[in-house]
Short mmCIF file of C-alpha atoms in Angstrom, two decimals:
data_model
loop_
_atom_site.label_atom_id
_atom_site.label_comp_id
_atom_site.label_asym_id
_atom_site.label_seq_id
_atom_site.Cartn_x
_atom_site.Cartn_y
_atom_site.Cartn_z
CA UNK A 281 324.49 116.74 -65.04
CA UNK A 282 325.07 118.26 -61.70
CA UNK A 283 326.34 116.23 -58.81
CA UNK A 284 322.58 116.25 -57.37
CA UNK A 285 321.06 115.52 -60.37
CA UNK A 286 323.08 112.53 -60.66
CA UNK A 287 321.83 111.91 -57.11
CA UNK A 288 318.41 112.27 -57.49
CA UNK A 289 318.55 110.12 -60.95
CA UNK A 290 320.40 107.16 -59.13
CA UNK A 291 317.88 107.11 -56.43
CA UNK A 292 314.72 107.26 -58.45
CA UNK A 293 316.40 104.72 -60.49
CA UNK A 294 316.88 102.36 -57.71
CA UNK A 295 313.17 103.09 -56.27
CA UNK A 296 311.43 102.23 -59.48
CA UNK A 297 312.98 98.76 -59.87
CA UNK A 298 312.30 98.53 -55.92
CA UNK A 299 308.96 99.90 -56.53
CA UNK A 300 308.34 96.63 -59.40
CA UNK A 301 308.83 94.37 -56.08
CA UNK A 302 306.46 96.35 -53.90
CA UNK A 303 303.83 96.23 -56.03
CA UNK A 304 303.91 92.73 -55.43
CA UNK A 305 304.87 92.59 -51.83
CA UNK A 306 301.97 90.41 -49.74
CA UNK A 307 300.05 92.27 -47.35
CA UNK A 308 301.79 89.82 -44.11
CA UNK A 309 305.22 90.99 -45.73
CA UNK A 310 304.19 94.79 -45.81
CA UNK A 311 302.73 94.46 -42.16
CA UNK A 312 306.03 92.29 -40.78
CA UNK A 313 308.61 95.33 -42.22
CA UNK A 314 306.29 97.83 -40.44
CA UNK A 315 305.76 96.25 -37.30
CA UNK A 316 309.41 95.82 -37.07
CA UNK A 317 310.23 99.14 -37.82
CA UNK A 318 308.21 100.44 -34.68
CA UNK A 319 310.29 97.86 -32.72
CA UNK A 320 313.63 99.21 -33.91
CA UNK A 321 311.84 103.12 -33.40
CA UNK A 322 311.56 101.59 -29.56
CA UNK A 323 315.21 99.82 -29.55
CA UNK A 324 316.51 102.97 -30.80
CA UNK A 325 315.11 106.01 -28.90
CA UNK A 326 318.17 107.12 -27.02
CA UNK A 327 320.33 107.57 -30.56
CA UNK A 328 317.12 109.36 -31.88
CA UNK A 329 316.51 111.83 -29.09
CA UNK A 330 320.41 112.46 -28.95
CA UNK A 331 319.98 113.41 -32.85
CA UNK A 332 317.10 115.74 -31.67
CA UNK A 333 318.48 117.16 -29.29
CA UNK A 334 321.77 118.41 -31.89
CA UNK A 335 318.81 119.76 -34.24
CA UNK A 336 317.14 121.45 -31.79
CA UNK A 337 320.33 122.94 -30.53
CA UNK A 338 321.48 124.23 -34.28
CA UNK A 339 317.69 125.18 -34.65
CA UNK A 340 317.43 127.72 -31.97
CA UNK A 341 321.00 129.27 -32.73
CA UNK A 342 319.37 129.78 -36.22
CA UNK A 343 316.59 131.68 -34.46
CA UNK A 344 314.15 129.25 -35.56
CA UNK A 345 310.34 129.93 -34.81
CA UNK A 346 308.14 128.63 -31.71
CA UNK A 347 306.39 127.12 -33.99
CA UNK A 348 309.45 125.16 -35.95
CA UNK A 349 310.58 124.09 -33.10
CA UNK A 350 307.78 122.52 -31.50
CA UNK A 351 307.44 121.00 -34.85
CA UNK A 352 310.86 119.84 -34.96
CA UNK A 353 311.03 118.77 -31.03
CA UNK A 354 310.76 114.64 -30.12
CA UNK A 355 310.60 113.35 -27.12
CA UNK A 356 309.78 109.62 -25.26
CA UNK A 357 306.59 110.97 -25.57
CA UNK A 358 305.96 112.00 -28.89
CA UNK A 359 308.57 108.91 -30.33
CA UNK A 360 306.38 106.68 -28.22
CA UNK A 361 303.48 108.15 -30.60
CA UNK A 362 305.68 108.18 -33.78
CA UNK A 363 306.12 103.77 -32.96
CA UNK A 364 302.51 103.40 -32.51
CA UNK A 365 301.53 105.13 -35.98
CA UNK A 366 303.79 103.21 -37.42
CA UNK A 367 301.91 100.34 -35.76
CA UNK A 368 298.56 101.85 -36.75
CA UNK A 369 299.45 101.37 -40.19
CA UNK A 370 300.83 98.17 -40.25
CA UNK A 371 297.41 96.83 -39.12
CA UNK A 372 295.35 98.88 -41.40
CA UNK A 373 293.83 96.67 -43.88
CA UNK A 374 296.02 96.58 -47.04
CA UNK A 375 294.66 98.91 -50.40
CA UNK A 376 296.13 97.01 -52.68
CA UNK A 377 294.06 94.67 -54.80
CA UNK A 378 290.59 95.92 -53.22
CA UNK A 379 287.95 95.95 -56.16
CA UNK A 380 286.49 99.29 -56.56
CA UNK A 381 283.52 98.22 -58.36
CA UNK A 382 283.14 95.53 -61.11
CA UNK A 383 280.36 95.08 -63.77
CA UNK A 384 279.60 92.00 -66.70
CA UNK A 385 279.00 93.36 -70.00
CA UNK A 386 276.35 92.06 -71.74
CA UNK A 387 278.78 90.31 -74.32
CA UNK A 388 280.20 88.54 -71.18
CA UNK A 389 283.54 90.51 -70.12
CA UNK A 390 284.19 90.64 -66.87
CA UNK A 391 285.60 94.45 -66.17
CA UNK A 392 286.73 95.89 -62.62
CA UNK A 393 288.97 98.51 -61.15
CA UNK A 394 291.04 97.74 -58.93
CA UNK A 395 293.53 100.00 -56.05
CA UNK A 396 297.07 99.66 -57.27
CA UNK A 397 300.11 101.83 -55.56
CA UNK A 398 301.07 104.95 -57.16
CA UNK A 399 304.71 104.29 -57.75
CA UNK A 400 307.81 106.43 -56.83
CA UNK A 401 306.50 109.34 -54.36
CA UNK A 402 308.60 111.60 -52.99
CA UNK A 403 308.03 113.73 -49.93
CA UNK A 404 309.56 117.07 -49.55
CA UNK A 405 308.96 118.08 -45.51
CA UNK A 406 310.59 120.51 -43.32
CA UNK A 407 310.94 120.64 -39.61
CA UNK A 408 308.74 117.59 -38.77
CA UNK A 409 310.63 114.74 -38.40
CA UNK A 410 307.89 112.21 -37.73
CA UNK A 411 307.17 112.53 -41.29
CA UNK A 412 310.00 110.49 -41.96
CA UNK A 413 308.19 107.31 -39.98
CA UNK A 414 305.07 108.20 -41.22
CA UNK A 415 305.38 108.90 -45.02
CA UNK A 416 307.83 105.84 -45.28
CA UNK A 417 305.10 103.66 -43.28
CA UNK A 418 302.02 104.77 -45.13
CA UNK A 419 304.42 104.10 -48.54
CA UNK A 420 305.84 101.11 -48.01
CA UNK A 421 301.96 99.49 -46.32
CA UNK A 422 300.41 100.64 -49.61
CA UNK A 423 302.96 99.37 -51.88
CA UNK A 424 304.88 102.48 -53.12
CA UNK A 425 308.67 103.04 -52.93
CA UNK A 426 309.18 106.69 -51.49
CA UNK A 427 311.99 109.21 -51.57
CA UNK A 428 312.03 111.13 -48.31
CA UNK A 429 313.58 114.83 -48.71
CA UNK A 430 313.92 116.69 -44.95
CA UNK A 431 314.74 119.71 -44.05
CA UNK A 432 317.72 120.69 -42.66
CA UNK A 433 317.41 121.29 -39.65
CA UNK A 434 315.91 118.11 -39.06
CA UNK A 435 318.63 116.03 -40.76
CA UNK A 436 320.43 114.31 -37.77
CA UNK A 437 316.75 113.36 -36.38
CA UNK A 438 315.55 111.96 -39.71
CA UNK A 439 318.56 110.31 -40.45
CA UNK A 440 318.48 108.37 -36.91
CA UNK A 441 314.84 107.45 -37.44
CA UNK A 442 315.83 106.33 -41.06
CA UNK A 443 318.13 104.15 -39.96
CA UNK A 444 315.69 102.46 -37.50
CA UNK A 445 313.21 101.92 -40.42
CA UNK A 446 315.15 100.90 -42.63
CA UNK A 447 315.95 98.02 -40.44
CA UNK A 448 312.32 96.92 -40.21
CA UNK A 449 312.32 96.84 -43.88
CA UNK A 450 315.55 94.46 -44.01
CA UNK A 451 313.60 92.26 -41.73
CA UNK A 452 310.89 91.28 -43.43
CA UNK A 453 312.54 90.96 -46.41
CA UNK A 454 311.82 93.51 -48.71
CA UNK A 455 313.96 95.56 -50.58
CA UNK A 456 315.82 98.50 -48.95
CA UNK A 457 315.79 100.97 -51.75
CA UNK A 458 311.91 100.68 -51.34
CA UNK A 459 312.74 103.73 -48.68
CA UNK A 460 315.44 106.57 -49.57
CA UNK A 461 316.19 109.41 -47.34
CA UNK A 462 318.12 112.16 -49.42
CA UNK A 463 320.95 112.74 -47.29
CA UNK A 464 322.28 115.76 -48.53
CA UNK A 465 320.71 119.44 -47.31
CA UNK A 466 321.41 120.92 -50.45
CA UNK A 467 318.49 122.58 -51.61
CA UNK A 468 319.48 121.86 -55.14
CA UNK A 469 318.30 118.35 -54.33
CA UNK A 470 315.04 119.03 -54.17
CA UNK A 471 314.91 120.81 -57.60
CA UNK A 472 316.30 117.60 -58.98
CA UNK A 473 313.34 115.69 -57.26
CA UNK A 474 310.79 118.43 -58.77
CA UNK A 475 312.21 117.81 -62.20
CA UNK A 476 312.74 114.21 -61.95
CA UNK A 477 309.69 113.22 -64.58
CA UNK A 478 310.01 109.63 -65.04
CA UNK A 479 311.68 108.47 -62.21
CA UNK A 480 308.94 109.90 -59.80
CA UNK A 481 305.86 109.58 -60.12
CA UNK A 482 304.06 112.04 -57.70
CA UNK A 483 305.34 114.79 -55.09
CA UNK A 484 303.74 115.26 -51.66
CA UNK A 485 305.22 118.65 -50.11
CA UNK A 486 304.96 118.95 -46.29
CA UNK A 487 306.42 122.52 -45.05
CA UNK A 488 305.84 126.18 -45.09
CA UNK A 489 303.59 128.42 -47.72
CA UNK A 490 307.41 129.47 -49.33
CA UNK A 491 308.50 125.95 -49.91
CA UNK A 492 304.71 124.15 -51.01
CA UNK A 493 304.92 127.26 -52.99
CA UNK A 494 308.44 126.50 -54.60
CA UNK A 495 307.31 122.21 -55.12
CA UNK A 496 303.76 123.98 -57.22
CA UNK A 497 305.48 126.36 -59.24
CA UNK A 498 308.38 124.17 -60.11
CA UNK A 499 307.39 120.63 -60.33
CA UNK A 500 307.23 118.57 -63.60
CA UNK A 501 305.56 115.70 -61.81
CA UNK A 502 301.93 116.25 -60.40
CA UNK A 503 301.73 117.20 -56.97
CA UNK A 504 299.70 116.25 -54.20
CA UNK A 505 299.42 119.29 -51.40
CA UNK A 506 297.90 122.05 -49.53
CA UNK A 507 299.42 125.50 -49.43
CA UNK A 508 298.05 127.79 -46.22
CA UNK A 509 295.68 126.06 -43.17
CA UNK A 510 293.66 129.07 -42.88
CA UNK A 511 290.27 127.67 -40.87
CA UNK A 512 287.40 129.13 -39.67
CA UNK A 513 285.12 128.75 -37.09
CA UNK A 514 281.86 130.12 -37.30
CA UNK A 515 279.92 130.37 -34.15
CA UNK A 516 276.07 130.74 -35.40
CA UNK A 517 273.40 132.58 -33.34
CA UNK A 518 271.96 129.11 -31.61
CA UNK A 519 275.41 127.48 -30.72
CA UNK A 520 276.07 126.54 -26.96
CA UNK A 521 278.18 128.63 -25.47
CA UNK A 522 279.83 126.30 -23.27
CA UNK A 523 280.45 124.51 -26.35
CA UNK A 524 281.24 127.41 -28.80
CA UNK A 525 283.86 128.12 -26.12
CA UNK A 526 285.34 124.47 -25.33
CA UNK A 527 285.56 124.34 -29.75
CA UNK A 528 287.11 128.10 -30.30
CA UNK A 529 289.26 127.87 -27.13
CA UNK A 530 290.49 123.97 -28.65
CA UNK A 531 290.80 124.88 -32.60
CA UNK A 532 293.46 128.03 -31.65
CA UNK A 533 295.14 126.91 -28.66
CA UNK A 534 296.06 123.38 -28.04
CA UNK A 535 298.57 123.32 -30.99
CA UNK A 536 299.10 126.46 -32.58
CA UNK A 537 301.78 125.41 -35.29
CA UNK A 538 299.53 122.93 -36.83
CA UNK A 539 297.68 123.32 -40.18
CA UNK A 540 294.65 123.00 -38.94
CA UNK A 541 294.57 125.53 -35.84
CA UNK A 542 291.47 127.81 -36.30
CA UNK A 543 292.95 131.16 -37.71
CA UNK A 544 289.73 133.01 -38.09
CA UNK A 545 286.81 133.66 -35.66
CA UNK A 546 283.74 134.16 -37.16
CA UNK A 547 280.94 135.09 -34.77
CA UNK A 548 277.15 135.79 -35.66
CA UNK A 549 275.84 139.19 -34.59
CA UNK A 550 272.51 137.75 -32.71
CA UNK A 551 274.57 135.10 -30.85
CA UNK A 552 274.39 135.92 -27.35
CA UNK A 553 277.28 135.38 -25.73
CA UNK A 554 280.42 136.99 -27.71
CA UNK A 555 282.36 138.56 -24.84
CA UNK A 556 282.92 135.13 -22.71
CA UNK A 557 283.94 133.95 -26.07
CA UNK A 558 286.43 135.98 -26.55
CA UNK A 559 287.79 136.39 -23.09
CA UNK A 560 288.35 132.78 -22.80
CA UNK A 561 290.53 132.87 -25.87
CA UNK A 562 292.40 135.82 -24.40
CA UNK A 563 292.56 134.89 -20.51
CA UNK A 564 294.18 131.33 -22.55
CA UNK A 565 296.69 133.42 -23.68
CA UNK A 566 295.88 133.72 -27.13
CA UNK A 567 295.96 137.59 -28.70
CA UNK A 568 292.75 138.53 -30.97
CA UNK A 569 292.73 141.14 -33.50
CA UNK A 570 289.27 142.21 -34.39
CA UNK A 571 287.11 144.33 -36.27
CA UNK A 572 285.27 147.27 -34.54
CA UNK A 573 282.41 145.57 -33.29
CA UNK A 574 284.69 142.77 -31.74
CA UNK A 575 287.36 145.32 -30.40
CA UNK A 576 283.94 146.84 -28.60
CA UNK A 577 283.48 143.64 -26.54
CA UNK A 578 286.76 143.27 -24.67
CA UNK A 579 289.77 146.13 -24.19
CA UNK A 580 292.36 143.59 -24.79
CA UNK A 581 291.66 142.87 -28.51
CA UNK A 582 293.55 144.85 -31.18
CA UNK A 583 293.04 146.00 -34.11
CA UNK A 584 292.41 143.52 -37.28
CA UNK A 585 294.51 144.97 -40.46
CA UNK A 586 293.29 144.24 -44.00
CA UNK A 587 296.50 141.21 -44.09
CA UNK A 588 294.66 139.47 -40.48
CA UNK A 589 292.08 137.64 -42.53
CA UNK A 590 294.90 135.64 -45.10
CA UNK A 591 297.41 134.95 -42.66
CA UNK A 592 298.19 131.74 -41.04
CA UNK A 593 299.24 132.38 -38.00
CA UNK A 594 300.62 129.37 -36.61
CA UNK A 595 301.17 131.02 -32.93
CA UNK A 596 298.71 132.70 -30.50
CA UNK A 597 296.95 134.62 -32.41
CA UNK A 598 293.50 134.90 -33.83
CA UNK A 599 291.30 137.14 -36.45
CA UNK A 600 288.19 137.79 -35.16
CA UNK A 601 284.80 139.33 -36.91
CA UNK A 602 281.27 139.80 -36.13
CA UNK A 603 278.86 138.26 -39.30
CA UNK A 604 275.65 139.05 -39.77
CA UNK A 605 274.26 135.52 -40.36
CA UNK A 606 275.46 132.52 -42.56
CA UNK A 607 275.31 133.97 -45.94
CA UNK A 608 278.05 136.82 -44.69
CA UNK A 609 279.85 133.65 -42.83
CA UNK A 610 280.18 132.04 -46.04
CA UNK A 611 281.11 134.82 -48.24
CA UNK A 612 283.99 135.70 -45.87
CA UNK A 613 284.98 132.17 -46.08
CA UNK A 614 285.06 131.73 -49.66
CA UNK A 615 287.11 134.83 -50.22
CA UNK A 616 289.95 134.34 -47.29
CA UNK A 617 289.68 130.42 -46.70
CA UNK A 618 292.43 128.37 -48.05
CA UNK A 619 289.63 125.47 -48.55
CA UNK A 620 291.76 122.95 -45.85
CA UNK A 621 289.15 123.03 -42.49
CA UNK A 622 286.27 125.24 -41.93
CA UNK A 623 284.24 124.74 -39.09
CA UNK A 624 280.14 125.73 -38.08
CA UNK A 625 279.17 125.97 -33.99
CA UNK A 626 275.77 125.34 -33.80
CA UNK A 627 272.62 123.65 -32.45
CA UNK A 628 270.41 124.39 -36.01
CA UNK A 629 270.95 121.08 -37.76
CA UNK A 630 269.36 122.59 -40.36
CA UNK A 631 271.84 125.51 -40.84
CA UNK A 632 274.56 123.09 -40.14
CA UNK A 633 273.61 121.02 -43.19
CA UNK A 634 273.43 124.27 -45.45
CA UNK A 635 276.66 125.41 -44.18
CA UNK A 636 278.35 121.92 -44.99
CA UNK A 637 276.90 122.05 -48.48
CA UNK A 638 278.57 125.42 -49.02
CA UNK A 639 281.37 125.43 -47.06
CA UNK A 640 283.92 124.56 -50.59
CA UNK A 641 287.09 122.40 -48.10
CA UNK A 642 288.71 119.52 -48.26
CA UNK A 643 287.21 119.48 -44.43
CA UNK A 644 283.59 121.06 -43.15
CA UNK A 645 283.27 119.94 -40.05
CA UNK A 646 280.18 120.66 -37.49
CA UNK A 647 280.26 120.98 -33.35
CA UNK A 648 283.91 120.09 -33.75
CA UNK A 649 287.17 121.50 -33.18
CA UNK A 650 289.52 122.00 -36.16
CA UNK A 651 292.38 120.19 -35.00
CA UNK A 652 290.49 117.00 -35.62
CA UNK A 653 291.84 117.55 -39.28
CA UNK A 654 294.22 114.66 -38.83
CA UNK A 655 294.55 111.30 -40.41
CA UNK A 656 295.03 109.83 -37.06
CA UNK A 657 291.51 111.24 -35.96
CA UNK A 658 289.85 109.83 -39.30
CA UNK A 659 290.57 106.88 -38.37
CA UNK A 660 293.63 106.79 -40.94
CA UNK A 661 296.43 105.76 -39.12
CA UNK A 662 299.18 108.10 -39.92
CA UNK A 663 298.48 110.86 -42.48
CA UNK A 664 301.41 111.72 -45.44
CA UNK A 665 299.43 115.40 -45.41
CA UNK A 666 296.10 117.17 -46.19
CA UNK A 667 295.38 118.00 -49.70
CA UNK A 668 293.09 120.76 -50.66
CA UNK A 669 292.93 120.54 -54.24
CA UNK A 670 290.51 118.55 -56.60
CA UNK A 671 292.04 115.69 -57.96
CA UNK A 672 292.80 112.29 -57.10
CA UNK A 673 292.41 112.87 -53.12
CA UNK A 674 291.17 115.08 -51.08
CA UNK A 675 291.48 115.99 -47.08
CA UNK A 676 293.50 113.71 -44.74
CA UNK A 677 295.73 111.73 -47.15
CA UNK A 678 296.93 108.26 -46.18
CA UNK A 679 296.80 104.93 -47.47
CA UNK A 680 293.66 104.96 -50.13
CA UNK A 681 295.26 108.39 -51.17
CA UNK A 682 298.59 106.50 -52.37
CA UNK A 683 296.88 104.57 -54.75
CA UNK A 684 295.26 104.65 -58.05
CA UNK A 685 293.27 102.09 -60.29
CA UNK A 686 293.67 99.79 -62.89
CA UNK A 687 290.89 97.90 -65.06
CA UNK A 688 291.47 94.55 -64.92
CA UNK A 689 289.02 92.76 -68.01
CA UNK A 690 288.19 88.92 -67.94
CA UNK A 691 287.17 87.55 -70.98
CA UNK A 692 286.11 83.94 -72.27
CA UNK A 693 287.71 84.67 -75.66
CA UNK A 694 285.57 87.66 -77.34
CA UNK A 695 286.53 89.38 -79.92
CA UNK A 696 285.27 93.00 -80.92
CA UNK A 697 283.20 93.14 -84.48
#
């Protein structure tokens, strides 16, 4: 067994007999550890930004991308935000033990399912190091043990807010092993995690297309994840333009390196107002590379290559195409979308339904701006990552997502004939 192996195998080992004290943990207990953790995030924010500020040093010697690094980047601000989640959470009302639905059969049992934690998850992330805080916090409130895998060239920054959590957790009493960081940056530590079958139960991947890509093709434990954000936004015929332009302008520009920054511009022949459209997306600095009828409308565009209409961007850039009405909207969707957030502009409630019945995401959203696709904006708390596929959860992930069912039967002493 290799020396990571081991590793991984001693840590899963110590989360799952954690993980048999969590699932009994009382919701005051799980809320104490949490709301002392955001203290500790507070007490400690001059050793964490000092950790930052080494990764982001080492980060942009290693020629890291805008993008990575404002992913990677903390400061009062944003570990002022990171605290609160962690807050957010803690006063969420606790999953565990809430009765799906329930039912008497007619020979007098008593059946219901109800939310129980998952188990052992592990979370494989890169560059964002307020995963740490919030996969641990979202864990830990719904009962789960977790095993946090980072990237490198976060590890100084994760390790520092680690430590703060883990003090939280020591607080209120519950056990420590509850919440692992891996410590190591070999990469041969997450391969143990992917194979680790029986010590965990379910991987969440949080990172780039090549390493969500690695975690799906590798993994002998299901996995919970989302490969590209490629979103649309579809401006139909009747939307407002002030509002078409406030939405586009939003979705692509006030975070670029997020998931759910609009990638694609869609934009119905007979709506009326294209070319402010577009120069408000340029004149914010953003480039657009468009088909002929788009590159007709404003001198700065370029040229859209057959590659533009797959690729997540994650920076300044946009793909932008002329429709002609929502069937052609929709079929361009369904071949290039990545099924994470697509997005309808318009005043036509009644397209807007159709569109939302079509539209096959995890997220269809309507008169909105992409970048809503956040746990926090759901109403969530913190969010452990968006998942785009068709089992167990879907969208925003957070607390409800890190559980599953059991059927509990009552019975009065039946026996089956």
């Amino acid at each position: 067994m290799t020396d990571q192996r081991q590793l991984i195998t001693e840590m899963g080992g110590k989360a799952r007999t954690a993980f048999s004290r969590m699932a009994g943990a009382s919701d005051a207990q799980k809320a104490s550890a949490l709301l002392a953790a955001a203290r500790h995030l507070r007490d400690e924010q001059d050793a964490i930004l000092a950790a930052n500020r080494q990764d982001m040093e080492n980060a942009q010697k290693r020629g890291l991308s805008d993008a990575l690094l404002d992913r990677l980047m903390i400061d009062a601000n944003r570990l002022e935000a990171i605290a609160a989640a962690v807050e957010q959470v803690a006063r969420l009302p606790d999953p565990v033990g809430q009765i799906i639905d329930r039912t008497d059969r007619p020979n007098g049992l008593a059946m219901a399912r109800v939310r129980v934690p998952l188990g052992v998850i592990g979370i494989i992330y890169e560059s964002r190091p307020n995963v740490t805080a919030d996969a641990a916090a979202l864990a830990l409130r719904s009962g789960n043990s977790v095993i946090l895998r980072g990237g490198s060239e976060a590890i100084a920054t994760n390790q520092a807010i680690y430590k703060a959590m883990i003090g939280g957790v020591e607080q209120a009493g519950l056990p420590t092993d509850a919440m692992q960081l891996v410590q190591t940056t070999d990469r041969e530590a997450v391969g143990a995690m992917l194979k680790a079958s029986g010590l965990i139960d379910i991987i969440i991947p949080r990172g780039g297309k090549s390493l969500v890509k690695r975690v799906q093709d590798e993994a002998r434990v299901p996995v919970l994840a989302h490969l590209d954000g490629i979103c649309h936004t579809y401006i139909g015929k009747d939307a407002d333009p002030d509002k078409a332009i406030a939405i586009a302008v939003n979705a692509k520009m006030r975070r670029t390196g997020v998931c759910g920054a609009m990638e694609t511009l869609l934009i119905d022949q007979d709506y009326p107002a294209p070319g402010p459209l577009l120069r408000a997306l340029i004149d914010a600095g953003c480039e657009v590379r468009g088909d002929d009828m788009i590159m007709e409308l404003d001198p700065r565009t370029v040229s859209a290559e057959p590659e533009d209409w797959d690729t997540e961007y994650l920076a300044p850039i946009v793909a932008a195409r002329m429709v002609q009405g929502l069937d052609e909207a929709l079929a361009h969707i369904a071949e290039h979308s990545s099924n994470h957030t697509d997005v309808i502009v318009t005043e036509d409630t009644t397209m807007a339904d159709e569109f939302i019945r079509r539209a096959d995401s995890a997220i269809v959203m309507h008169n909105a701006s992409s970048q809503f696709a956040d746990g926090g904006e759901f109403g969530l708390g913190a969010e452990i990552g968006i998942s785009t596929g068709r089992l167990h959860a879907r969208g925003p992930v957070a607390l409800e997502g890190l559980t599953t069912y059991k059927w509990i039967v009552r019975g009065t002493g039946q026996v089956r004939p």
